[in-house]
Amino acid sequence: MMKENQAFQCRFCGETLKYTFVDLGMHPLCESFVGLDRLNRMEPFYPLHTFVCHNCFLVQLEEYVDPRSIFTEYAYFSSYSEEWLTHAKNYVTMIIDKLGLDENSRVVEVASNDGYLLQYFVERGIPVYGVEPAVNVAEAAIKKGIPTVIEFLGLETVNKLVAEKGRADLLIGNNVLAQVPGLNDFVESMRVLLKPSGVITMEFPHLARLMEFNQFDTIYHEHFSYFSFTTVEKIFGAHGLVLFDVEELPTHGGSLRIYARHVEDASKPVTSRVVNLKDREKAEGLTELSSYFSFAEQVKETKRALLAFLISLKRRKKSIVGYGAPGKGNTLLNYCGIRSDFLDYVVDRNPYKQGKFLPGTHVPIFDPGKIEETKPDYVLILPWNIKTEVMKQLSYIDNWGGRFIVPIPKASIYDEKGEEINNYFDPK
Ligand SMILES: [Zn+2]
């Protein structure tokens, strides 16, 4: 349960980290897809051992890998998920209205990826720029006409950004906070980049839901930190930023969207949603160290149940393939030891991944058309956060009696209409 680790200190408060949250063993980098030419070579594996800070309750992974080696070429293009695009579009409509943004405003997005979100502000004539360190995705954004600075945001780069491009009325950072090793440096840079009356909105997976729904597969080397609202409020507070509102979103299995402002900006009072969420986190035990100790056993049981299920299918000579090659899929497959002994192949819509092999497990990746060709009995949905979208796209597997398996929060079978089938231990 506990492990001494003298070298590793909390990336927010600096306390020495003593307590394991969960140790998932050794893993390759989850976005390092393997080409045919590298299939017979060694592959680097790094620990996926998360700790919880006894002082601020930040759950975190040591920085085993230099983020520059992870994020300078990145396989994740946000625009490949329709559900995520809809989410982005709805946000833009809402926030333009809420903040009264117009052609005199400036919107800045950190980790703007391929411009999946900023494009909707551009459509409405609102000036934008993105900050994105991954050269290949940033170039895709620039091609679409989204001004993008190819940089990591930090104290080294922020003053240059302010001087050349200006401060933000709205500063957005979605699914980036977890990916920042220098957390204090990053949040301080956000403060510098924000106009005195500006608003920051950020979305990130909620630690409370990760724990409640066994989402251990969202732990990977790209995600250095895992946040409760209570902890994020402390971090922003330490940098002169007040969280004045919060929304709970269904994205990524349960995310938070926080709204921050400068502490001096009294025009935006703290809402009751902030107070309520903090009360609920306290009631759920997130402000007590002991609550974090039961998660590791929950993870092991999730692995045992999924394997028992897949083994029973293979003993009945059923064929199983995977849908999607997301980061979380690689954590799940590597942790559970699921390779081509269970999965014939996986498919992914991202052409960048097709023709390559999953890191660690070396399961081959094909175009989604492969499913119709080979007619598998079961399709394991690895990006379970978009399972509804996937089941809709693949509803044709019913033509040959195919069914879906969703691995998280516990292995379950779904029919082609997306209805859960309850005879879990007696699959057809
Ligand atoms: Zn701490």
Short mmCIF file of C-alpha atoms and ligand atoms in Angstrom, two decimals:
data_model
loop_
_atom_site.label_atom_id
_atom_site.label_comp_id
_atom_site.label_asym_id
_atom_site.label_seq_id
_atom_site.Cartn_x
_atom_site.Cartn_y
_atom_site.Cartn_z
CA MET A 1 0.00 0.00 0.00
CA MET A 2 2.71 2.47 0.94
CA LYS A 3 6.05 2.91 -0.66
CA GLU A 4 8.87 5.21 0.30
CA ASN A 5 10.07 7.28 -2.60
CA GLN A 6 12.53 9.89 -1.40
CA ALA A 7 13.19 11.37 -4.81
CA PHE A 8 9.68 12.17 -5.89
CA GLN A 9 8.03 15.39 -4.68
CA CYS A 10 4.53 16.76 -5.27
CA ARG A 11 4.57 18.87 -8.42
CA PHE A 12 2.26 21.39 -6.80
CA CYS A 13 3.13 21.71 -3.10
CA GLY A 14 6.59 20.11 -2.98
CA GLU A 15 5.82 17.55 -0.22
CA THR A 16 7.65 14.23 -0.50
CA LEU A 17 5.24 11.66 -1.91
CA LYS A 18 4.90 8.55 0.23
CA TYR A 19 1.62 6.96 -0.74
CA THR A 20 0.80 4.85 -3.78
CA PHE A 21 -2.53 5.48 -5.48
CA VAL A 22 -2.17 2.65 -7.99
CA ASP A 23 0.83 0.93 -9.58
CA LEU A 24 0.04 -0.37 -13.09
CA GLY A 25 3.52 -1.76 -13.75
CA MET A 26 5.65 -1.13 -16.83
CA HIS A 27 4.19 0.37 -20.02
CA PRO A 28 5.36 1.77 -23.36
CA LEU A 29 4.34 5.33 -24.23
CA CYS A 30 0.71 4.96 -25.21
CA GLU A 31 0.93 7.05 -28.40
CA SER A 32 4.15 5.44 -29.68
CA PHE A 33 2.62 3.32 -32.42
CA VAL A 34 5.07 0.83 -33.88
CA GLY A 35 5.76 0.70 -37.62
CA LEU A 36 6.47 -2.57 -39.42
CA ASP A 37 10.16 -1.66 -39.66
CA ARG A 38 10.45 -1.43 -35.87
CA LEU A 39 8.45 -4.49 -34.95
CA ASN A 40 11.51 -6.59 -34.12
CA ARG A 41 13.32 -3.91 -32.12
CA MET A 42 13.37 -3.17 -28.40
CA GLU A 43 10.68 -0.87 -27.15
CA PRO A 44 11.16 1.41 -24.13
CA PHE A 45 8.86 0.67 -21.17
CA TYR A 46 8.42 3.03 -18.22
CA PRO A 47 6.65 2.64 -14.85
CA LEU A 48 3.03 3.76 -14.51
CA HIS A 49 3.08 4.23 -10.76
CA THR A 50 0.79 6.95 -9.42
CA PHE A 51 1.08 8.56 -6.00
CA VAL A 52 -1.31 10.69 -3.97
CA CYS A 53 0.04 13.71 -2.06
CA HIS A 54 -0.96 13.55 1.63
CA ASN A 55 -0.91 17.34 1.82
CA CYS A 56 -2.86 18.56 -1.26
CA PHE A 57 -4.34 15.23 -2.57
CA LEU A 58 -2.94 15.73 -6.05
CA VAL A 59 -2.74 12.29 -7.70
CA GLN A 60 0.32 12.23 -9.90
CA LEU A 61 2.79 10.32 -11.96
CA GLU A 62 6.48 10.96 -11.87
CA GLU A 63 7.87 12.63 -15.00
CA TYR A 64 9.53 9.50 -16.40
CA VAL A 65 9.67 10.84 -19.92
CA ASP A 66 10.57 14.28 -21.24
CA PRO A 67 7.30 15.81 -22.50
CA ARG A 68 9.18 17.07 -25.56
CA SER A 69 9.68 13.48 -26.66
CA ILE A 70 5.94 12.80 -26.20
CA PHE A 71 4.31 15.90 -27.58
CA THR A 72 6.40 17.16 -30.48
CA GLU A 73 4.87 14.64 -32.85
CA TYR A 74 1.48 13.50 -31.68
CA ALA A 75 -0.91 10.99 -33.20
CA TYR A 76 -4.01 12.44 -31.59
CA PHE A 77 -6.09 14.57 -33.96
CA SER A 78 -9.17 15.87 -32.12
CA SER A 79 -11.13 16.23 -35.36
CA TYR A 80 -11.42 12.45 -35.82
CA SER A 81 -14.17 12.20 -33.19
CA GLU A 82 -17.54 13.55 -34.27
CA GLU A 83 -18.83 13.54 -30.71
CA TRP A 84 -15.90 15.69 -29.60
CA LEU A 85 -16.49 18.14 -32.47
CA THR A 86 -20.14 18.52 -31.45
CA HIS A 87 -19.02 19.11 -27.87
CA ALA A 88 -16.62 21.84 -29.09
CA LYS A 89 -19.26 23.52 -31.23
CA ASN A 90 -21.82 23.59 -28.41
CA TYR A 91 -19.24 25.08 -26.05
CA VAL A 92 -18.40 27.87 -28.52
CA THR A 93 -22.07 28.86 -28.97
CA MET A 94 -22.59 28.86 -25.18
CA ILE A 95 -19.47 30.80 -24.23
CA ILE A 96 -19.81 33.50 -26.93
CA ASP A 97 -23.25 34.22 -25.55
CA LYS A 98 -22.27 33.98 -21.89
CA LEU A 99 -19.26 36.34 -22.17
CA GLY A 100 -20.64 38.53 -24.96
CA LEU A 101 -17.62 37.90 -27.22
CA ASP A 102 -17.41 39.71 -30.58
CA GLU A 103 -14.93 40.82 -33.25
CA ASN A 104 -13.12 42.99 -30.66
CA SER A 105 -12.43 40.05 -28.35
CA ARG A 106 -9.48 37.70 -28.44
CA VAL A 107 -9.77 33.99 -27.78
CA VAL A 108 -6.65 31.95 -27.06
CA GLU A 109 -6.55 28.19 -26.75
CA VAL A 110 -3.66 26.33 -25.17
CA ALA A 111 -3.07 22.86 -26.67
CA SER A 112 -5.28 23.85 -29.57
CA ASN A 113 -4.52 20.59 -31.40
CA ASP A 114 -5.68 20.65 -35.04
CA GLY A 115 -7.96 23.68 -34.56
CA TYR A 116 -11.02 21.49 -33.85
CA LEU A 117 -12.42 24.14 -31.47
CA LEU A 118 -11.01 27.50 -32.58
CA GLN A 119 -12.48 26.95 -36.06
CA TYR A 120 -15.96 27.64 -34.63
CA PHE A 121 -14.84 31.04 -33.23
CA VAL A 122 -13.28 31.87 -36.62
CA GLU A 123 -16.64 31.07 -38.28
CA ARG A 124 -18.23 33.69 -36.01
CA GLY A 125 -15.59 36.33 -36.88
CA ILE A 126 -13.88 36.31 -33.46
CA PRO A 127 -10.07 36.74 -33.50
CA VAL A 128 -8.21 33.70 -32.17
CA TYR A 129 -4.84 32.09 -31.88
CA GLY A 130 -3.78 28.68 -30.67
CA VAL A 131 -0.69 27.52 -28.80
CA GLU A 132 0.23 23.94 -29.69
CA PRO A 133 3.58 22.17 -29.25
CA ALA A 134 2.95 19.18 -31.54
CA VAL A 135 4.28 20.27 -34.93
CA ASN A 136 2.24 17.86 -37.03
CA VAL A 137 -1.16 18.73 -35.52
CA ALA A 138 -0.32 22.47 -35.33
CA GLU A 139 0.46 22.42 -39.05
CA ALA A 140 -2.93 20.83 -39.73
CA ALA A 141 -4.53 23.76 -37.85
CA ILE A 142 -2.52 26.38 -39.76
CA LYS A 143 -3.58 24.77 -43.05
CA LYS A 144 -7.21 25.25 -41.97
CA GLY A 145 -6.56 28.96 -41.39
CA ILE A 146 -6.28 28.85 -37.57
CA PRO A 147 -3.32 31.01 -36.45
CA THR A 148 -1.21 28.71 -34.26
CA VAL A 149 2.02 29.32 -32.36
CA ILE A 150 4.08 26.11 -32.18
CA GLU A 151 5.24 26.26 -28.54
CA PHE A 152 4.79 24.81 -25.07
CA LEU A 153 3.10 27.39 -22.84
CA GLY A 154 5.36 28.33 -19.92
CA LEU A 155 7.06 31.26 -18.25
CA GLU A 156 9.79 31.08 -20.90
CA THR A 157 7.35 31.65 -23.76
CA VAL A 158 4.44 33.59 -22.26
CA ASN A 159 5.95 37.09 -22.30
CA LYS A 160 6.84 36.73 -25.96
CA LEU A 161 3.28 35.56 -26.66
CA VAL A 162 1.78 38.54 -24.81
CA ALA A 163 4.06 41.00 -26.62
CA GLU A 164 3.50 39.56 -30.08
CA LYS A 165 -0.07 38.25 -29.97
CA GLY A 166 -1.70 39.89 -26.97
CA ARG A 167 -3.61 38.78 -23.85
CA ALA A 168 -6.85 36.82 -23.88
CA ASP A 169 -10.43 37.78 -23.06
CA LEU A 170 -11.14 34.07 -23.09
CA LEU A 171 -8.33 31.61 -22.44
CA ILE A 172 -9.17 27.97 -23.05
CA GLY A 173 -7.31 24.81 -22.09
CA ASN A 174 -9.07 21.51 -22.66
CA ASN A 175 -7.46 18.25 -21.60
CA VAL A 176 -4.08 19.87 -21.15
CA LEU A 177 -3.78 20.48 -17.38
CA ALA A 178 -3.11 16.78 -16.77
CA GLN A 179 -0.38 16.83 -19.40
CA VAL A 180 1.73 19.57 -17.86
CA PRO A 181 4.74 18.44 -15.79
CA GLY A 182 5.55 21.98 -14.56
CA LEU A 183 2.11 22.65 -13.11
CA ASN A 184 2.95 25.86 -11.21
CA ASP A 185 4.85 27.31 -14.17
CA PHE A 186 1.91 26.55 -16.46
CA VAL A 187 -0.86 28.01 -14.25
CA GLU A 188 1.26 31.12 -13.59
CA SER A 189 1.65 31.52 -17.39
CA MET A 190 -2.12 31.27 -17.79
CA ARG A 191 -2.50 34.13 -15.31
CA VAL A 192 0.01 36.28 -17.25
CA LEU A 193 -1.78 35.55 -20.54
CA LEU A 194 -5.22 36.57 -19.19
CA LYS A 195 -6.58 40.13 -19.49
CA PRO A 196 -7.59 41.74 -16.13
CA SER A 197 -11.27 41.12 -16.93
CA GLY A 198 -10.67 37.86 -18.82
CA VAL A 199 -11.99 34.37 -18.13
CA ILE A 200 -10.19 31.05 -18.24
CA THR A 201 -12.15 27.88 -18.94
CA MET A 202 -10.48 24.51 -18.66
CA GLU A 203 -11.77 20.98 -18.99
CA PHE A 204 -10.12 17.94 -17.48
CA PRO A 205 -11.23 14.49 -16.31
CA HIS A 206 -12.59 14.54 -12.75
CA LEU A 207 -10.63 12.35 -10.33
CA ALA A 208 -13.85 11.58 -8.44
CA ARG A 209 -15.29 9.86 -11.52
CA LEU A 210 -12.00 8.09 -12.30
CA MET A 211 -12.19 6.51 -8.84
CA GLU A 212 -15.93 5.83 -8.90
CA PHE A 213 -15.96 4.20 -12.36
CA ASN A 214 -12.60 2.33 -12.38
CA GLN A 215 -11.19 4.49 -15.14
CA PHE A 216 -7.63 3.36 -14.45
CA ASP A 217 -6.96 3.17 -18.20
CA THR A 218 -7.00 6.98 -18.35
CA ILE A 219 -3.70 6.81 -16.45
CA TYR A 220 -0.84 7.01 -18.93
CA HIS A 221 2.54 8.68 -19.28
CA GLU A 222 1.05 11.72 -21.02
CA HIS A 223 -1.15 12.38 -17.96
CA PHE A 224 1.09 13.57 -15.15
CA SER A 225 -1.71 14.77 -12.79
CA TYR A 226 -5.28 13.74 -11.83
CA PHE A 227 -7.45 16.40 -10.20
CA SER A 228 -10.33 16.84 -7.82
CA PHE A 229 -12.01 20.25 -7.87
CA THR A 230 -10.76 20.91 -4.34
CA THR A 231 -7.13 20.41 -5.37
CA VAL A 232 -7.42 22.45 -8.58
CA GLU A 233 -8.91 25.32 -6.60
CA LYS A 234 -5.87 25.27 -4.31
CA ILE A 235 -3.49 25.29 -7.28
CA PHE A 236 -5.20 28.19 -9.05
CA GLY A 237 -5.55 30.06 -5.75
CA ALA A 238 -1.79 29.86 -5.23
CA HIS A 239 -1.43 31.78 -8.52
CA GLY A 240 -3.92 34.58 -7.87
CA LEU A 241 -6.78 32.93 -9.78
CA VAL A 242 -10.26 32.28 -8.36
CA LEU A 243 -12.48 29.46 -9.61
CA PHE A 244 -15.85 31.22 -9.71
CA ASP A 245 -17.91 28.59 -11.52
CA VAL A 246 -17.82 24.93 -12.50
CA GLU A 247 -19.81 22.54 -14.67
CA GLU A 248 -19.82 18.76 -14.58
CA LEU A 249 -19.63 17.25 -18.07
CA PRO A 250 -20.09 13.68 -19.34
CA THR A 251 -16.99 13.88 -21.59
CA HIS A 252 -14.10 11.44 -21.03
CA GLY A 253 -16.19 9.52 -18.53
CA GLY A 254 -16.86 12.59 -16.35
CA SER A 255 -15.01 15.88 -16.64
CA LEU A 256 -15.06 19.27 -14.97
CA ARG A 257 -15.19 22.59 -16.79
CA ILE A 258 -13.79 25.23 -14.46
CA TYR A 259 -14.16 29.00 -14.87
CA ALA A 260 -11.32 31.11 -13.46
CA ARG A 261 -10.69 34.85 -13.14
CA HIS A 262 -8.13 37.13 -11.54
CA VAL A 263 -8.57 37.42 -7.76
CA GLU A 264 -8.86 41.23 -8.23
CA ASP A 265 -11.84 40.91 -10.61
CA ALA A 266 -14.82 41.17 -8.25
CA SER A 267 -17.37 41.42 -11.07
CA LYS A 268 -17.80 37.64 -11.20
CA PRO A 269 -19.08 36.22 -7.90
CA VAL A 270 -18.44 32.61 -6.90
CA THR A 271 -21.52 30.51 -7.71
CA SER A 272 -23.30 27.99 -5.51
CA ARG A 273 -22.16 25.25 -7.93
CA VAL A 274 -18.61 25.75 -6.64
CA VAL A 275 -19.71 25.43 -3.02
CA ASN A 276 -21.89 22.39 -3.73
CA LEU A 277 -19.18 20.51 -5.61
CA LYS A 278 -16.66 21.07 -2.83
CA ASP A 279 -19.19 19.80 -0.28
CA ARG A 280 -19.81 16.71 -2.39
CA GLU A 281 -16.11 15.99 -2.81
CA LYS A 282 -15.71 16.21 0.93
CA ALA A 283 -18.64 13.82 1.43
CA GLU A 284 -17.08 11.42 -1.11
CA GLY A 285 -13.90 11.39 0.97
CA LEU A 286 -11.62 13.19 -1.46
CA THR A 287 -10.17 15.31 1.32
CA GLU A 288 -9.11 12.28 3.36
CA LEU A 289 -6.01 10.26 2.51
CA SER A 290 -7.55 6.90 3.45
CA SER A 291 -10.18 7.20 0.69
CA TYR A 292 -7.43 6.90 -1.92
CA PHE A 293 -6.18 3.52 -0.68
CA SER A 294 -9.00 1.29 -1.94
CA PHE A 295 -8.59 2.17 -5.61
CA ALA A 296 -5.68 -0.19 -6.33
CA GLU A 297 -7.68 -3.29 -5.34
CA GLN A 298 -10.64 -2.07 -7.42
CA VAL A 299 -8.32 -1.91 -10.46
CA LYS A 300 -7.01 -5.45 -9.95
CA GLU A 301 -10.56 -6.79 -9.71
CA THR A 302 -11.54 -4.97 -12.93
CA LYS A 303 -8.62 -6.70 -14.69
CA ARG A 304 -9.54 -10.13 -13.33
CA ALA A 305 -13.19 -9.77 -14.38
CA LEU A 306 -12.33 -8.59 -17.91
CA LEU A 307 -9.83 -11.42 -18.42
CA ALA A 308 -12.25 -14.05 -17.08
CA PHE A 309 -14.80 -12.80 -19.57
CA LEU A 310 -12.45 -12.75 -22.58
CA ILE A 311 -11.10 -16.20 -21.68
CA SER A 312 -14.63 -17.62 -21.59
CA LEU A 313 -15.29 -16.18 -25.06
CA LYS A 314 -12.07 -17.56 -26.54
CA ARG A 315 -12.81 -21.02 -25.09
CA ARG A 316 -16.05 -20.91 -27.07
CA LYS A 317 -13.99 -20.14 -30.21
CA LYS A 318 -15.42 -16.63 -30.54
CA SER A 319 -13.51 -14.02 -32.53
CA ILE A 320 -12.84 -10.66 -30.88
CA VAL A 321 -11.45 -7.48 -32.40
CA GLY A 322 -10.89 -4.03 -30.92
CA TYR A 323 -12.41 -0.72 -31.98
CA GLY A 324 -10.12 2.28 -31.61
CA ALA A 325 -6.48 2.75 -30.68
CA PRO A 326 -6.72 5.50 -28.05
CA GLY A 327 -4.13 6.05 -25.33
CA LYS A 328 -6.45 4.53 -22.75
CA GLY A 329 -6.79 1.36 -24.84
CA ASN A 330 -3.06 0.83 -24.64
CA THR A 331 -2.99 1.17 -20.86
CA LEU A 332 -5.87 -1.31 -20.59
CA LEU A 333 -4.38 -3.89 -22.99
CA ASN A 334 -0.84 -3.69 -21.60
CA TYR A 335 -1.98 -3.82 -17.97
CA CYS A 336 -4.31 -6.74 -18.58
CA GLY A 337 -1.91 -8.57 -20.94
CA ILE A 338 -4.41 -8.64 -23.80
CA ARG A 339 -2.53 -9.18 -27.07
CA SER A 340 -3.32 -10.96 -30.33
CA ASP A 341 -4.09 -14.04 -28.22
CA PHE A 342 -7.43 -12.32 -27.56
CA LEU A 343 -7.74 -9.56 -30.18
CA ASP A 344 -7.25 -10.40 -33.87
CA TYR A 345 -6.72 -6.73 -34.66
CA VAL A 346 -7.99 -3.25 -33.83
CA VAL A 347 -9.38 -0.61 -36.19
CA ASP A 348 -9.02 3.15 -35.99
CA ARG A 349 -10.36 5.98 -38.17
CA ASN A 350 -7.09 7.90 -37.89
CA PRO A 351 -5.04 7.08 -41.04
CA TYR A 352 -1.87 7.97 -39.12
CA LYS A 353 -2.35 4.85 -36.98
CA GLN A 354 -3.49 2.45 -39.72
CA GLY A 355 -0.82 -0.01 -40.87
CA LYS A 356 1.01 0.37 -37.56
CA PHE A 357 0.90 -1.78 -34.40
CA LEU A 358 -0.22 -0.97 -30.86
CA PRO A 359 2.67 -0.12 -28.53
CA GLY A 360 3.64 -3.04 -26.30
CA THR A 361 0.96 -5.49 -27.39
CA HIS A 362 1.76 -5.20 -31.13
CA VAL A 363 -1.84 -5.79 -32.17
CA PRO A 364 -2.14 -4.63 -35.83
CA ILE A 365 -4.25 -1.53 -36.63
CA PHE A 366 -6.52 -1.46 -39.70
CA ASP A 367 -9.10 0.77 -41.32
CA PRO A 368 -12.62 0.28 -39.81
CA GLY A 369 -13.72 -1.40 -43.08
CA LYS A 370 -11.87 -4.51 -41.89
CA ILE A 371 -14.73 -5.30 -39.47
CA GLU A 372 -17.24 -5.73 -42.28
CA GLU A 373 -14.76 -7.95 -44.12
CA THR A 374 -14.00 -10.35 -41.26
CA LYS A 375 -17.34 -10.26 -39.36
CA PRO A 376 -16.04 -10.81 -35.80
CA ASP A 377 -18.34 -12.13 -33.03
CA TYR A 378 -17.34 -9.37 -30.60
CA VAL A 379 -16.02 -5.83 -30.91
CA LEU A 380 -14.24 -4.53 -27.79
CA ILE A 381 -14.72 -0.76 -27.63
CA LEU A 382 -11.52 0.73 -26.24
CA PRO A 383 -12.56 4.44 -26.27
CA TRP A 384 -15.52 3.62 -23.97
CA ASN A 385 -16.10 7.36 -23.45
CA ILE A 386 -17.53 7.52 -27.01
CA LYS A 387 -19.22 4.10 -26.92
CA THR A 388 -22.61 5.46 -28.03
CA GLU A 389 -21.10 7.03 -31.16
CA VAL A 390 -19.12 3.85 -31.93
CA MET A 391 -22.13 1.52 -31.49
CA LYS A 392 -24.16 3.73 -33.81
CA GLN A 393 -21.42 3.67 -36.47
CA LEU A 394 -21.02 -0.12 -36.22
CA SER A 395 -24.67 -1.13 -35.75
CA TYR A 396 -24.29 -3.27 -38.91
CA ILE A 397 -22.45 -5.95 -36.90
CA ASP A 398 -25.92 -7.21 -36.01
CA ASN A 399 -26.14 -8.52 -39.62
CA TRP A 400 -23.97 -11.45 -38.52
CA GLY A 401 -25.03 -11.45 -34.85
CA GLY A 402 -22.03 -9.42 -33.65
CA ARG A 403 -22.04 -7.82 -30.20
CA PHE A 404 -20.11 -5.08 -28.41
CA ILE A 405 -17.98 -5.39 -25.28
CA VAL A 406 -17.36 -2.29 -23.15
CA PRO A 407 -14.51 -2.93 -20.66
CA ILE A 408 -14.97 -0.02 -18.19
CA PRO A 409 -16.35 0.45 -15.48
CA LYS A 410 -16.81 -3.34 -15.71
CA ALA A 411 -16.87 -5.71 -18.68
CA SER A 412 -20.37 -5.61 -20.20
CA ILE A 413 -22.00 -6.72 -23.46
CA TYR A 414 -24.17 -4.46 -25.61
CA ASP A 415 -26.36 -5.28 -28.60
CA GLU A 416 -26.36 -3.35 -31.86
CA LYS A 417 -28.89 -0.84 -30.50
CA GLY A 418 -26.59 0.05 -27.64
CA GLU A 419 -28.70 -1.84 -25.06
CA GLU A 420 -26.79 -3.66 -22.34
CA ILE A 421 -27.32 -7.44 -22.32
CA ASN A 422 -27.48 -8.70 -18.78
CA ASN A 423 -26.49 -12.39 -19.16
CA TYR A 424 -22.89 -11.36 -18.65
CA PHE A 425 -21.50 -14.75 -17.56
CA ASP A 426 -23.32 -16.66 -20.25
CA PRO A 427 -22.33 -14.94 -23.48
CA LYS A 428 -23.87 -16.56 -26.56
ZN ZN B 1 0.95 18.19 -2.79
#
